[in-house]
Each structure stands twice: as structure tokens, then as C-alpha cells.
Short mmCIF file of N, CA, C and O in Angstrom, two decimals:
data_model
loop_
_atom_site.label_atom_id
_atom_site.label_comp_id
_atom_site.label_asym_id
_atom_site.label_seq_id
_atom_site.Cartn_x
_atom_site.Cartn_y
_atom_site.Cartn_z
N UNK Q 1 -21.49 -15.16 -96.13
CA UNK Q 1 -21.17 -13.84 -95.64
C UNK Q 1 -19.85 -13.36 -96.16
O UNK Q 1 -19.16 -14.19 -96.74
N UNK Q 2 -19.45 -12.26 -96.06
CA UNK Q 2 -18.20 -11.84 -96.50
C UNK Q 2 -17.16 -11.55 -95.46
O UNK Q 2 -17.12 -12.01 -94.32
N UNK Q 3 -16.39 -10.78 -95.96
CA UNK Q 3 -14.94 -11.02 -95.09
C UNK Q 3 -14.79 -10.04 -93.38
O UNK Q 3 -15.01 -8.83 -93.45
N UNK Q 4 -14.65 -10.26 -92.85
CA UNK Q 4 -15.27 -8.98 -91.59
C UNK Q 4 -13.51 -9.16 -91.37
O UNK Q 4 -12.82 -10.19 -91.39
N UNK Q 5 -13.06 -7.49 -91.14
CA UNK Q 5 -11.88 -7.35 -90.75
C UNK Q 5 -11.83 -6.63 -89.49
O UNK Q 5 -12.46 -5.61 -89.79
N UNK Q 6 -11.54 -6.52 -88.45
CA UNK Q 6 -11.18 -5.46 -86.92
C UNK Q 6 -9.49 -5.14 -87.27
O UNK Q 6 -8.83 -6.12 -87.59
N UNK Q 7 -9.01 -4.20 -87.24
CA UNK Q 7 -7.80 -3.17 -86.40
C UNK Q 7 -7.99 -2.48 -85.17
O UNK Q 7 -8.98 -1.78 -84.95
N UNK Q 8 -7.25 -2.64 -84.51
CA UNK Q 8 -7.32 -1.49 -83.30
C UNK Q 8 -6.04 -1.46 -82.96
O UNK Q 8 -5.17 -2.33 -83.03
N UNK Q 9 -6.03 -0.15 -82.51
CA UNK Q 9 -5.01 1.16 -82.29
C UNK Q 9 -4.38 1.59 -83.64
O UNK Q 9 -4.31 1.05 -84.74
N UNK Q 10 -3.77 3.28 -82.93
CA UNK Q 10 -3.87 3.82 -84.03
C UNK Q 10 -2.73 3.77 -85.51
O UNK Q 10 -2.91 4.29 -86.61
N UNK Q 11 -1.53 2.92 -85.02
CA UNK Q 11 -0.48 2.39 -86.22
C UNK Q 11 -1.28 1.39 -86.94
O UNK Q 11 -1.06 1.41 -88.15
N UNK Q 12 -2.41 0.27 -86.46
CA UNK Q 12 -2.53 -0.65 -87.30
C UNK Q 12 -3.71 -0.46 -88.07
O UNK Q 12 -3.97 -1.30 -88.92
N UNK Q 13 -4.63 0.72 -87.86
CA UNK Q 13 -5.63 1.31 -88.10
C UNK Q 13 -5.03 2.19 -89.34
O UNK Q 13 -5.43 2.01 -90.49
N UNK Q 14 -4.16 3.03 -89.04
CA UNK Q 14 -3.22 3.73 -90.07
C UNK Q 14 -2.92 3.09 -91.59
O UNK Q 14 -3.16 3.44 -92.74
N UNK Q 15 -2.02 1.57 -90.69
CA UNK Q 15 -2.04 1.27 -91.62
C UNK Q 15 -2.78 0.24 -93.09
O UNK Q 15 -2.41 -0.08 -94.23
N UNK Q 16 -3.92 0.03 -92.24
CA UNK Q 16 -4.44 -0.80 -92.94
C UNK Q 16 -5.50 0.82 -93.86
O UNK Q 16 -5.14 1.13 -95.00
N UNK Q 17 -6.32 1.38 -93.40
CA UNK Q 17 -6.56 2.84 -94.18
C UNK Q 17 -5.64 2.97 -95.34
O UNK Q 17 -6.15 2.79 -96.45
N UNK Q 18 -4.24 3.28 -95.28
CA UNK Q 18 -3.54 3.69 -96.48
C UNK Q 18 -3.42 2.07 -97.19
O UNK Q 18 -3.46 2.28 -98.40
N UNK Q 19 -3.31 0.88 -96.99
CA UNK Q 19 -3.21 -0.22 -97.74
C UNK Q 19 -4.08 0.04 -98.67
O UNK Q 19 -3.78 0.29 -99.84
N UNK Q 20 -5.60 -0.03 -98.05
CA UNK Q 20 -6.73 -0.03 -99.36
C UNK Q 20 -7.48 1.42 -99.45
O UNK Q 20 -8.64 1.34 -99.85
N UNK Q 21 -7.03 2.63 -99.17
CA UNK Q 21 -7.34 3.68 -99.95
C UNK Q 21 -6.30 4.97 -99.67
O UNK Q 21 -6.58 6.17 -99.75
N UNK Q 22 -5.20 4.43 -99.35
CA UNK Q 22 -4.05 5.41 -99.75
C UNK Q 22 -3.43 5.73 -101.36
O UNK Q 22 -4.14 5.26 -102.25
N UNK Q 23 -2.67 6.18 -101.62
CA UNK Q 23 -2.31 7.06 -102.51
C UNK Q 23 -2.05 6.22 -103.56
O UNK Q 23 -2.48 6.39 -104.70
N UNK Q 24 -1.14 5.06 -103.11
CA UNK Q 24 -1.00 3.78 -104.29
C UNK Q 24 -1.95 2.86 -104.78
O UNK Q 24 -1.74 2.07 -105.69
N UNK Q 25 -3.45 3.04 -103.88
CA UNK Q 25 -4.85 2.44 -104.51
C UNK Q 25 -5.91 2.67 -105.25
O UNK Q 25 -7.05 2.19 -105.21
N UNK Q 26 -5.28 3.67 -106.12
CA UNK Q 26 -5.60 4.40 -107.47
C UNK Q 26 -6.92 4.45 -106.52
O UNK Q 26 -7.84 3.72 -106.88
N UNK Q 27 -7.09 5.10 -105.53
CA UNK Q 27 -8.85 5.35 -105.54
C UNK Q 27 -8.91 6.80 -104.58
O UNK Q 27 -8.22 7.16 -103.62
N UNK Q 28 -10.29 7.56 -105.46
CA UNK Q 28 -10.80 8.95 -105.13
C UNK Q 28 -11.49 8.88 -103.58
O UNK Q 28 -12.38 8.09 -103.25
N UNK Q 29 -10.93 9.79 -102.82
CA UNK Q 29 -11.70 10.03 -101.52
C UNK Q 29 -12.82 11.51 -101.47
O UNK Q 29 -12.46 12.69 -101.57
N UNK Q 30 -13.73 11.17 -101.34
CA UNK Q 30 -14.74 12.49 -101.39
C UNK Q 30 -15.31 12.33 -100.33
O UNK Q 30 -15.67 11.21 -99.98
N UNK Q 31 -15.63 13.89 -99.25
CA UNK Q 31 -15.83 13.81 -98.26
C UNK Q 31 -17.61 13.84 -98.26
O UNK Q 31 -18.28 14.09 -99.26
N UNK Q 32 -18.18 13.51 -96.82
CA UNK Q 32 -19.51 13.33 -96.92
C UNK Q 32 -19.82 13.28 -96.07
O UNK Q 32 -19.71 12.32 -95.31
N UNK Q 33 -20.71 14.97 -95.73
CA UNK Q 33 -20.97 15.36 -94.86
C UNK Q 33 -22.20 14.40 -93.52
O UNK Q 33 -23.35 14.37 -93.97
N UNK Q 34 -22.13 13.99 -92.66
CA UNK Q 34 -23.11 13.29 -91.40
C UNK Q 34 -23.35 13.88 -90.35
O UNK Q 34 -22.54 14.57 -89.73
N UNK Q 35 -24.67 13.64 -89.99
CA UNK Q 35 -24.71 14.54 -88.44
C UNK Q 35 -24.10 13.74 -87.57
O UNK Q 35 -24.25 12.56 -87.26
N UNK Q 36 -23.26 14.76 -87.18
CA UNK Q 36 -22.49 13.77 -85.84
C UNK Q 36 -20.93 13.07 -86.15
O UNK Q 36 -19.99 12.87 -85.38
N UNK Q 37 -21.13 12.78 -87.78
CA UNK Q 37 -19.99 12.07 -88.26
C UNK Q 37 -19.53 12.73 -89.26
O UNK Q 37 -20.15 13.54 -89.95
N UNK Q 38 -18.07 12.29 -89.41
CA UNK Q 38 -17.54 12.57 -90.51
C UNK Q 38 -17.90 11.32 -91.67
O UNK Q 38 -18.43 10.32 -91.18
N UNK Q 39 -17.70 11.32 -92.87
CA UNK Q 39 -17.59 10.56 -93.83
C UNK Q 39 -17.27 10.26 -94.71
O UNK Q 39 -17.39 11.29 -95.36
N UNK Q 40 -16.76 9.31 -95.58
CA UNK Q 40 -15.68 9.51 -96.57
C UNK Q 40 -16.59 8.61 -97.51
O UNK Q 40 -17.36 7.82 -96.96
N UNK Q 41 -16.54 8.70 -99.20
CA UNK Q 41 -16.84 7.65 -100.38
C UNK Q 41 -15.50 7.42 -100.76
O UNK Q 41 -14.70 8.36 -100.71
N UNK Q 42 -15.16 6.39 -101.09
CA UNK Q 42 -14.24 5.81 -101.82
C UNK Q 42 -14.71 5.42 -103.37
O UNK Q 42 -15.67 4.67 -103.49
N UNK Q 43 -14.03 5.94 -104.57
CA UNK Q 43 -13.81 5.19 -105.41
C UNK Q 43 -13.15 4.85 -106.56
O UNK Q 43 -12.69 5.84 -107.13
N UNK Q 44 -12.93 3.72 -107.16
CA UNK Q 44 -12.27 3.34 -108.24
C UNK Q 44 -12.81 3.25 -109.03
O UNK Q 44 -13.91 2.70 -108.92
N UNK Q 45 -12.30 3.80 -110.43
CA UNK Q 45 -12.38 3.84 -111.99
C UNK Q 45 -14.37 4.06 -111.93
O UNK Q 45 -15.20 3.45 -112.61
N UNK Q 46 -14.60 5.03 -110.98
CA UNK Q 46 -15.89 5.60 -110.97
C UNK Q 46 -16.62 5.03 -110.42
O UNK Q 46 -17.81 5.28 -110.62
N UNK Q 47 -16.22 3.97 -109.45
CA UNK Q 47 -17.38 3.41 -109.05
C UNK Q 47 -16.93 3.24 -107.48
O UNK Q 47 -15.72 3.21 -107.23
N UNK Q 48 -17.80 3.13 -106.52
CA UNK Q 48 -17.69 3.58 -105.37
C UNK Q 48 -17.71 1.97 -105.04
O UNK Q 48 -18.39 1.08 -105.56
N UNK Q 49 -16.52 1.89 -103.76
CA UNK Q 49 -15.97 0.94 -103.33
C UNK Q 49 -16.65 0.65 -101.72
O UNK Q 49 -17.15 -0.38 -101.25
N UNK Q 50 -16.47 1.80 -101.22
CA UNK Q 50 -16.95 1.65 -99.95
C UNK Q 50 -17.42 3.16 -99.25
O UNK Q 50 -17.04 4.15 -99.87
N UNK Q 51 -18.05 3.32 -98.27
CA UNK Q 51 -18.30 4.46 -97.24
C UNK Q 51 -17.78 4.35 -96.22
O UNK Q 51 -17.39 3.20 -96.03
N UNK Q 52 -17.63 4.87 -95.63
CA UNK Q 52 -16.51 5.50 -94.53
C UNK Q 52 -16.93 5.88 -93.65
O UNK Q 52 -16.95 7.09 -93.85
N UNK Q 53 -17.53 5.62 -92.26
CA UNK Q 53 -17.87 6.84 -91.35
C UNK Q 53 -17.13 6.82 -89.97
O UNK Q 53 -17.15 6.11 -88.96
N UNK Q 54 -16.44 7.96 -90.41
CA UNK Q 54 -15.33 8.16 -88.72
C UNK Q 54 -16.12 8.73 -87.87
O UNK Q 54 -16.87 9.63 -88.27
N UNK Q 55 -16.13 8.36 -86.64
CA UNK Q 55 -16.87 8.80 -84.83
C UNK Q 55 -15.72 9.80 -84.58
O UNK Q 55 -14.61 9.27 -84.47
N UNK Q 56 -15.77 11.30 -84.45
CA UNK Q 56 -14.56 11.47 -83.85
C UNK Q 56 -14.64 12.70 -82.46
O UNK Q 56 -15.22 13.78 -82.54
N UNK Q 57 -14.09 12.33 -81.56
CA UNK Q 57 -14.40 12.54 -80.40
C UNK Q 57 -12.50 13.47 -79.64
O UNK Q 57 -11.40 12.94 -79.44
N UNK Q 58 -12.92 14.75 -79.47
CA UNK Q 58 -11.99 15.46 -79.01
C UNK Q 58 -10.23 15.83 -79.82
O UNK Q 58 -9.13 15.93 -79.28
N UNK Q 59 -10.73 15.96 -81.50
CA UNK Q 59 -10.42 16.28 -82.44
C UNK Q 59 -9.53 14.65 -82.73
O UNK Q 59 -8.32 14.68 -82.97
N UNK Q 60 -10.16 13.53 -82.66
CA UNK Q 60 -9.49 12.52 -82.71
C UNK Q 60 -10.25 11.27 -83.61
O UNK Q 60 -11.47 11.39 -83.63
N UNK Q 61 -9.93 10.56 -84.05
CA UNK Q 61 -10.82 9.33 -84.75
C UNK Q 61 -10.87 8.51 -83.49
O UNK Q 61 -9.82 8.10 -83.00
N UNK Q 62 -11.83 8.31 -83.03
CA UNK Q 62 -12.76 6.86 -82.18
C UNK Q 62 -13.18 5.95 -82.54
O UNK Q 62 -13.18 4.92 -81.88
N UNK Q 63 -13.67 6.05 -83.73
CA UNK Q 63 -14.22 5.02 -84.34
C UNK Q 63 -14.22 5.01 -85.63
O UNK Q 63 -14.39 6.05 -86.27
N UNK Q 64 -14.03 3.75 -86.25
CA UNK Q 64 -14.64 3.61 -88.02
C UNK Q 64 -15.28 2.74 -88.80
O UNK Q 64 -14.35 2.08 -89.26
N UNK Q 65 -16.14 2.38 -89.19
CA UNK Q 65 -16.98 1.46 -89.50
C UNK Q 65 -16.97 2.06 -91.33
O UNK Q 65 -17.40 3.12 -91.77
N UNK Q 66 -16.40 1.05 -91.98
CA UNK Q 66 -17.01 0.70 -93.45
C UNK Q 66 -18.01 -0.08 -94.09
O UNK Q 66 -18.30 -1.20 -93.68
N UNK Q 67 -18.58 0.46 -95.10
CA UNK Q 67 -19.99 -0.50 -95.91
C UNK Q 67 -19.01 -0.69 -97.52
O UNK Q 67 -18.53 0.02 -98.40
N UNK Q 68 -19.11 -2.09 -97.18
CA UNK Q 68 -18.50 -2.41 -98.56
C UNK Q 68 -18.92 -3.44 -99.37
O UNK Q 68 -18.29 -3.94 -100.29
N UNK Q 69 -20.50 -3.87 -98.80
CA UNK Q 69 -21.29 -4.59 -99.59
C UNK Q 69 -21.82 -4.20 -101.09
O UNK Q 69 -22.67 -3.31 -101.13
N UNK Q 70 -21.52 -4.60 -101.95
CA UNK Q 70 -22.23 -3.77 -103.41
C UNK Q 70 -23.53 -3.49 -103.13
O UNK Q 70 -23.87 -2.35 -103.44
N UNK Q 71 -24.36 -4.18 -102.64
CA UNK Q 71 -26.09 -4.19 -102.91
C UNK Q 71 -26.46 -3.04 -102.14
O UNK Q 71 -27.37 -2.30 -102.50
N UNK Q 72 -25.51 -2.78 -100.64
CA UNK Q 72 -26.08 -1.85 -100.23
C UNK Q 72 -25.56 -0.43 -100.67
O UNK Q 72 -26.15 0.65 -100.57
N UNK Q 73 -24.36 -0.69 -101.15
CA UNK Q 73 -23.76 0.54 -101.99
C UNK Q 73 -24.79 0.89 -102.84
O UNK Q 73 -25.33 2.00 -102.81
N UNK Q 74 -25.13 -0.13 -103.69
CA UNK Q 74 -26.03 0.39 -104.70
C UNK Q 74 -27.02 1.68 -104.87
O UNK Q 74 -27.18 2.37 -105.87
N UNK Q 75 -27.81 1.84 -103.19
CA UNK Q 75 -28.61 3.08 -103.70
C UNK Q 75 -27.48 4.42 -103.75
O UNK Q 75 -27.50 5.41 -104.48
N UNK Q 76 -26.50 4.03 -102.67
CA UNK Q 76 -25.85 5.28 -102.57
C UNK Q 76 -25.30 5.83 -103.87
O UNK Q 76 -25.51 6.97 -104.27
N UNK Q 77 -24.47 4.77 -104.60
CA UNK Q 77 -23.61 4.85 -106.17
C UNK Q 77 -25.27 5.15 -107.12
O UNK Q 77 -25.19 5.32 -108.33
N UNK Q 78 -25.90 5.17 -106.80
CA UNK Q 78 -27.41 5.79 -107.48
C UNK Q 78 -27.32 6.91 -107.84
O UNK Q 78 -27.21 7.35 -108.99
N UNK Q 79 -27.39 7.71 -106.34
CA UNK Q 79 -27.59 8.56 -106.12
C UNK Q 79 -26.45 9.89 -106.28
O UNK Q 79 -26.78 11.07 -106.44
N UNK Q 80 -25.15 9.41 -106.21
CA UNK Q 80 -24.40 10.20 -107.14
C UNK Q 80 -24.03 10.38 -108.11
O UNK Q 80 -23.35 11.28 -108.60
N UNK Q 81 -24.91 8.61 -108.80
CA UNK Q 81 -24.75 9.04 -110.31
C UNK Q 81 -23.07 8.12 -110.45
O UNK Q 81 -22.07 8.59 -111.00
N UNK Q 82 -23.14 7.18 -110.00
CA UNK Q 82 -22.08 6.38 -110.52
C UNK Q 82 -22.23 4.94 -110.68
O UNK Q 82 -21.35 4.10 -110.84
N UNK Q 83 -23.45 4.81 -110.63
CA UNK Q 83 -23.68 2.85 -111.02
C UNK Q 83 -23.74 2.95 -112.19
O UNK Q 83 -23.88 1.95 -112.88
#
């Protein structure tokens, strides 16, 4: 299996977000639209790293869950045309 990480609250949540896709992690954020959710693609040198989907509840982030398995990336990086 791979690496499973938890943060909670909102400094260590903060900062682990800008560690691996802030401004110094050479990587593109494109937004993506969900019912219900917000969503983010991440990626580097064209290829999509992970998905993103924030829960957000009373103009606030509640929740965030990332997919950062390749295989299941795969159809998504398909489908925009970046595998």
C-alpha cells in the first residue's frame, strides 16, 4: 500500500497544502468544477500529480481528501489529455 498522511486543523493543514503544491513546487493548480465540491488537479511538468476535493461548508474548508494513486489518475490524466 502506499503512504496515507492525516493533518488536522487549520495551520497544519495550511501547511502541509503549500509544502507539496505551493508556489515553490513548480506545480499547476486548475480548478475542477464538482457537485457539491470544490476541486483542484495538480500538475507537474504536464502530468497530473494528484486531485483535490475540498468539502466546504459555511464559506470554509471542512474537509480534503486527495487521489494520488497513478492507476487511478490514469483515466482522469486521459481525459485531459495529459498521459
Amino acid at each position: 500500500g502506499g503512504a496515507f498522511r492525516t493533518d488536522a486543523g487549520p495551520s497544519s493543514v495550511a501547511t502541509g497544502l503549500l509544502r507539496y503544491l505551493g508556489p515553490s513546487s513548480s506545480t499547476t493548480l486548475l480548478s475542477l468544477p464538482a457537485v457539491g465540491e470544490a476541486g483542484v488537479v495538480a500538475l507537474r511538468d504536464g502530468r497530473i500529480i494528484t486531485v483535490v476535493m475540498l468539502t466546504v461548508r459555511q464559506g470554509r474548508i471542512e474537509h480534503i481528501e486527495a487521489l494520488v494513486d497513478p492507476f487511478k489518475l490514469a483515466p482522469i490524466a486521459k481525459a485531459l489529455g495529459t498521459s
